[in-house]
Every structure is written in structure tokens, then in C-alpha cells.
mmCIF file of C-alpha atoms in Angstrom:
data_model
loop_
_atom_site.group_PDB
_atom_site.id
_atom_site.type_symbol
_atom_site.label_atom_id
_atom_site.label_comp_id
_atom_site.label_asym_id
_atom_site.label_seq_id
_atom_site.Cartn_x
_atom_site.Cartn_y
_atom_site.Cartn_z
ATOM 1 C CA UNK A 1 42.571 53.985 -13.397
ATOM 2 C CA UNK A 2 39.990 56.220 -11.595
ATOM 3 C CA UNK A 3 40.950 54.935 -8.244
ATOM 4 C CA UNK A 4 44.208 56.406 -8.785
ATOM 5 C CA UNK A 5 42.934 59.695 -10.250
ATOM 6 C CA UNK A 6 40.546 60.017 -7.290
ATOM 7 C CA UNK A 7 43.853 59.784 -4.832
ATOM 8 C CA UNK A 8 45.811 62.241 -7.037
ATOM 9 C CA UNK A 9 42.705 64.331 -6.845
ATOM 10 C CA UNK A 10 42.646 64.393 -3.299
ATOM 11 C CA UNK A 11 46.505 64.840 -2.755
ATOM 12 C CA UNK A 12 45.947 67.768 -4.646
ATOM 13 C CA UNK A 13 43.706 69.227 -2.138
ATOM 14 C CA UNK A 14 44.289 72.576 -0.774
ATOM 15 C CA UNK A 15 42.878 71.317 2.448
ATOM 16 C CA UNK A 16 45.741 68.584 2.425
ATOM 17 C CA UNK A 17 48.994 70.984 1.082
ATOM 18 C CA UNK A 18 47.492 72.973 3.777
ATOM 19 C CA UNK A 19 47.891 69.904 6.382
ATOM 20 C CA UNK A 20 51.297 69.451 5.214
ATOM 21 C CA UNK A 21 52.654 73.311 5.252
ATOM 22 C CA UNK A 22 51.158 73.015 8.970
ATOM 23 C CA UNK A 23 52.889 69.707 9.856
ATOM 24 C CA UNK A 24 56.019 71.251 8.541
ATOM 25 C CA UNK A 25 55.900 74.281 10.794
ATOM 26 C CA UNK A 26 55.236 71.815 13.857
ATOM 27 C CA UNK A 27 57.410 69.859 13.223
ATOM 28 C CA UNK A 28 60.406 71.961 12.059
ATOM 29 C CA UNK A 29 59.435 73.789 15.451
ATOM 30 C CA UNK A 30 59.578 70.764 17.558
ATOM 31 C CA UNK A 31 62.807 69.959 15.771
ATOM 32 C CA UNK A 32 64.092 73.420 17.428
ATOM 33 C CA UNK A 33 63.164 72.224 20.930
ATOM 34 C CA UNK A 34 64.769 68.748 20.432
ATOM 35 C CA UNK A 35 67.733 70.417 19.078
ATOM 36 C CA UNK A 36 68.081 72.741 22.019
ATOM 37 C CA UNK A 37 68.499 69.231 24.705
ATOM 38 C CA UNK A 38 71.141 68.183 21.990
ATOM 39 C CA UNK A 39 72.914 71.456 22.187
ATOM 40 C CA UNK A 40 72.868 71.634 25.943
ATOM 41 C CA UNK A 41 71.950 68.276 27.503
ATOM 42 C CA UNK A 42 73.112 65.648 24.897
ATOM 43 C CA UNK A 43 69.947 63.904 25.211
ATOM 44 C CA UNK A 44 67.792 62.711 22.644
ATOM 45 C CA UNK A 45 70.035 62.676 19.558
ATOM 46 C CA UNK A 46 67.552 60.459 18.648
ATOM 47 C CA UNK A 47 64.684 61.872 18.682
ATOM 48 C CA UNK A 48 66.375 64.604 17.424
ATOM 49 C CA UNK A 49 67.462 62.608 13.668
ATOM 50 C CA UNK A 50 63.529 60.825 14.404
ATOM 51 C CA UNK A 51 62.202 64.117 13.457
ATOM 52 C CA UNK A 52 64.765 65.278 11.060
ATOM 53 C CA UNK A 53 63.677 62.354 9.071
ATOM 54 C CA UNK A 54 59.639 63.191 9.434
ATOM 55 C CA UNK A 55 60.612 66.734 7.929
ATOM 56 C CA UNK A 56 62.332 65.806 5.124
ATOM 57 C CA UNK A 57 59.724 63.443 3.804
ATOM 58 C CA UNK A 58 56.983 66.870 4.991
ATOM 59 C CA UNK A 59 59.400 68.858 2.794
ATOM 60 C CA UNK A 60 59.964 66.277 -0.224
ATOM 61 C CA UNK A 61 55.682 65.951 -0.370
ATOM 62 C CA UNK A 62 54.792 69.333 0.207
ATOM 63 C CA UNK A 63 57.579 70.574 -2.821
ATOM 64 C CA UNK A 64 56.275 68.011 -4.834
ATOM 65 C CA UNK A 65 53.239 69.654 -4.325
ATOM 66 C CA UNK A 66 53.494 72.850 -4.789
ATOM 67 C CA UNK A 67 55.773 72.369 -7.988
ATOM 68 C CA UNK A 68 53.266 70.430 -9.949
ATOM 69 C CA UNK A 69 50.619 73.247 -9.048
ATOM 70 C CA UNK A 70 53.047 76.057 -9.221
ATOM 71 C CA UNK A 71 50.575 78.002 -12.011
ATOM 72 C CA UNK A 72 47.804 77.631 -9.413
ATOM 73 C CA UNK A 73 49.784 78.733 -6.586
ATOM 74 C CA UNK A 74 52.660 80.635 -7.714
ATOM 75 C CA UNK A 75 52.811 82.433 -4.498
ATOM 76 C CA UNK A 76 54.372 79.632 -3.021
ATOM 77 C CA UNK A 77 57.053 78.553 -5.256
ATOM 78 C CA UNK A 78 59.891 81.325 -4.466
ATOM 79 C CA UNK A 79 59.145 80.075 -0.401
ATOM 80 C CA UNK A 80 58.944 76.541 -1.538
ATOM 81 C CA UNK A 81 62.187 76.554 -3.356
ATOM 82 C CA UNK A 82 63.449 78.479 -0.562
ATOM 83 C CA UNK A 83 62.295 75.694 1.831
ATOM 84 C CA UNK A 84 63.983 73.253 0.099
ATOM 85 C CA UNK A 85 67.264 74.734 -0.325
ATOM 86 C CA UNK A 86 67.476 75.538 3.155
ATOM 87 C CA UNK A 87 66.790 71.806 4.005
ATOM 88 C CA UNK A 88 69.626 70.550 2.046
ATOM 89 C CA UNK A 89 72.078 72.923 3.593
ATOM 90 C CA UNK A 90 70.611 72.229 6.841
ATOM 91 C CA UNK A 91 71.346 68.199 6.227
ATOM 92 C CA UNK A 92 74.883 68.754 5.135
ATOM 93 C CA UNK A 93 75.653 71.473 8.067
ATOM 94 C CA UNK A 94 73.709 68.975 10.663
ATOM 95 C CA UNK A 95 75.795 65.817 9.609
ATOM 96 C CA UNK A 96 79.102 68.109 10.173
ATOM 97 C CA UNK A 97 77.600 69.299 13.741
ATOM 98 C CA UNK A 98 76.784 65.804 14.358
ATOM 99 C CA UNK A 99 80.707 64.591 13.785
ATOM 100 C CA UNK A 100 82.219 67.405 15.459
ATOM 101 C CA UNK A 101 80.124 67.197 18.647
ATOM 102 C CA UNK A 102 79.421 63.249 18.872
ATOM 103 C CA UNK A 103 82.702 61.946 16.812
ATOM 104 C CA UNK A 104 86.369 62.057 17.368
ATOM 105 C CA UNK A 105 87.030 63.289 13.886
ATOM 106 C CA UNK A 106 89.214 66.485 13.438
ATOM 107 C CA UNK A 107 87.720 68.721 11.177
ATOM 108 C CA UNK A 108 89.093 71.292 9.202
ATOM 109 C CA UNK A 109 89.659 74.503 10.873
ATOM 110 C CA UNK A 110 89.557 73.071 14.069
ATOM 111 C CA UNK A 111 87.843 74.704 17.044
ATOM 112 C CA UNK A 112 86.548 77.058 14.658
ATOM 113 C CA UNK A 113 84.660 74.693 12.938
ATOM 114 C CA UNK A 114 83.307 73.101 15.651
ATOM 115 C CA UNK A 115 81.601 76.015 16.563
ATOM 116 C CA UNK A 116 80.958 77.814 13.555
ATOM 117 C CA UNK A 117 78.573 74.258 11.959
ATOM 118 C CA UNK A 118 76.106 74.181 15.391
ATOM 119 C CA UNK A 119 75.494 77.907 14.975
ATOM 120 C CA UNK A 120 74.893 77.871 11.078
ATOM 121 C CA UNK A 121 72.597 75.228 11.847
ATOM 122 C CA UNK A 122 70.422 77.095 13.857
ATOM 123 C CA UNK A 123 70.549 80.105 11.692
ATOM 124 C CA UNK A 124 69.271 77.906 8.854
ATOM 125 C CA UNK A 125 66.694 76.182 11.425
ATOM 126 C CA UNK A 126 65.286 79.503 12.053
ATOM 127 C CA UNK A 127 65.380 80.370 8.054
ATOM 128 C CA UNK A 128 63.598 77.161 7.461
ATOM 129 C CA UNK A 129 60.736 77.825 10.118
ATOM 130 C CA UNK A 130 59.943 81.451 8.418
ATOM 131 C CA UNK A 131 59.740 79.934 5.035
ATOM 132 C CA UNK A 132 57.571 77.417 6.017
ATOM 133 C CA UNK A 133 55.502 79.455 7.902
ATOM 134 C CA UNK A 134 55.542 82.097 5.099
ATOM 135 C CA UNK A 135 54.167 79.192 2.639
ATOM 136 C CA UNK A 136 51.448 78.318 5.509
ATOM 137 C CA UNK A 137 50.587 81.980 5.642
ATOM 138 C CA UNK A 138 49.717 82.647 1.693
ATOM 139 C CA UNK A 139 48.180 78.918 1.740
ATOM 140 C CA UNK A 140 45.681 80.553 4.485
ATOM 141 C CA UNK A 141 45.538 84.062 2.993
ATOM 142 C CA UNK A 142 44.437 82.738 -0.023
ATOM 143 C CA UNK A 143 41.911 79.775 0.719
ATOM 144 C CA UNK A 144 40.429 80.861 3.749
ATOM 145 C CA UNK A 145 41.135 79.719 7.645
ATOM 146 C CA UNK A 146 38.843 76.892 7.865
ATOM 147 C CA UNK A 147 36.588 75.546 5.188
ATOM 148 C CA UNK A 148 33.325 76.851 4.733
ATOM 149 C CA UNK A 149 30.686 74.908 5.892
ATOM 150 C CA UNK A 150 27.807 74.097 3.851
ATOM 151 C CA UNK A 151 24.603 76.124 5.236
ATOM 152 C CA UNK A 152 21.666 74.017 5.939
ATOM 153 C CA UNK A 153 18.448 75.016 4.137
ATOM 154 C CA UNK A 154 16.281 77.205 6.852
ATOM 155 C CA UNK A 155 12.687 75.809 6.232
ATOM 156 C CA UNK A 156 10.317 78.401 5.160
ATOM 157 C CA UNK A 157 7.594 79.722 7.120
ATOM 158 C CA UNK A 158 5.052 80.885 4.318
ATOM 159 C CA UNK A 159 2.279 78.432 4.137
ATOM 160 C CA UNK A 160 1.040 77.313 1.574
ATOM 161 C CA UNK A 161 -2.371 76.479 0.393
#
């Protein structure tokens, strides 16, 4: 039982929520690039749904989180929230992209459609990466930018006798 406590412990870390609000900014950033060769090139779809998949688990851990320490950090849970909303819609607009670009499908609306779901996902791309950097940000604010060292003891240079 205090094996798994110990891990709890340490997923609780603000060192490692830290990790993870950093990982999701990379990531959701790299995501951005990828999606710009899908946009324009075609190219690495793959990649593309590759990192789509890393970000959702980053998002699902790092809400988890912050929701079970929401009274110690309640200055994350409106971005947090935020973050996670904005993932779902970005799931469901990314799977209608995906059909209307990739698939044969007619969707509703038409042309209209077709262009209206690639530039909605972006828009909530770019909403995601300022909430997740916003949640990074107060993570930082408030516990520091690195962790404080421990100073060494400086040896004394009284003699004594």
C-alpha cells in the first residue's frame, strides 16, 4: 500500500504537472507544424493523428491533475477546463476536416463546409496552445522557474581550540 502512495505522491508533484503543462505546449505546438504539411502538402497525416493521440493522453493526465488538486491550485482550473473543452471540439472538428479533405463523403453545406471545419480547427488549435501555455505560465509564476537547489554547507573558517 505505500508503494502506491509513494507513486501517487510523486504524480502529484509540481515538478511533474509542471513536465506535463510543458509537454502539452510542445506538443500541441508541434501538432501546429504537422498540421500545416497536412493543410498544404498532404504529407504526414500520420504523424499528424501520432501526435493528436500523445496530446490527448497529455491533456486527459494533466486535467486529472489539476482537478484532484484544484484547492491547491485553483488558478489553473478555469484554463484547465478551458483546455479540455477546446480538445473535445478540436477532435470532433478534426475528424470532420479529416472526411472532407481525405474522404469522398458529401457533407452538409457543401463547399462551405469543407472550408469552414479546417479553419475552425486552427482557430481552436491556436485557443488550445494559449490555454495551455496560460496553465504553464501560473504553474511557473507560482512555484518558481527551476527548483531550488539545496546550498551546500560553506565550512567555517574560525578555529577552534
Amino acid at each position: 500500500r505505500q508503494g502506491v502512495q509513494g507513486i501517487c505522491d510523486l504524480i502529484t508533484m509540481p515538478g511533474l504537472i509542471k513536465a506535463l503543462g510543458v509537454l502539452c505546449v510542445i506538443g500541441i505546438y508541434a501538432q501546429v507544424v504537422l498540421g500545416t504539411l497536412v493543410t498544404h502538402l498532404g504529407i504526414r497525416v500520420d504523424a499528424h493523428l501520432g501526435v493528436a493521440g500523445a496530446i490527448s493522453l497529455g491533456v486527459i493526465v494533466l486535467g486529472s491533475r489539476v482537478v484532484r488538486a484544484r484547492a491547491e491550485w485553483p488558478e489553473l482550473v478555469w484554463p484547465m477546463e478551458t483546455l479540455r473543452l477546446l480538445w473535445l471540439a478540436q477532435l470532433l472538428i478534426g475528424a470532420g476536416a479529416y472526411v472532407g479533405k481525405f474522404h469522398a463523403a458529401e457533407l452538409p453545406l457543401g463547399p462551405a463546409m469543407e472550408l469552414a471545419l479546417p479553419v475552425a480547427h486552427r482557430l481552436i488549435a491556436g485557443a488550445m496552445l494559449v490555454a495551455a501555455l496560460t496553465i504553464v505560465l501560473r504553474l511557473f509564476r507560482r512555484t518558481g522557474w527551476c527548483e531550488a537547489a539545496p546550498r551546500s554547507e560553506r565550512a567555517s573558517t574560525r578555529v577552534t581550540a
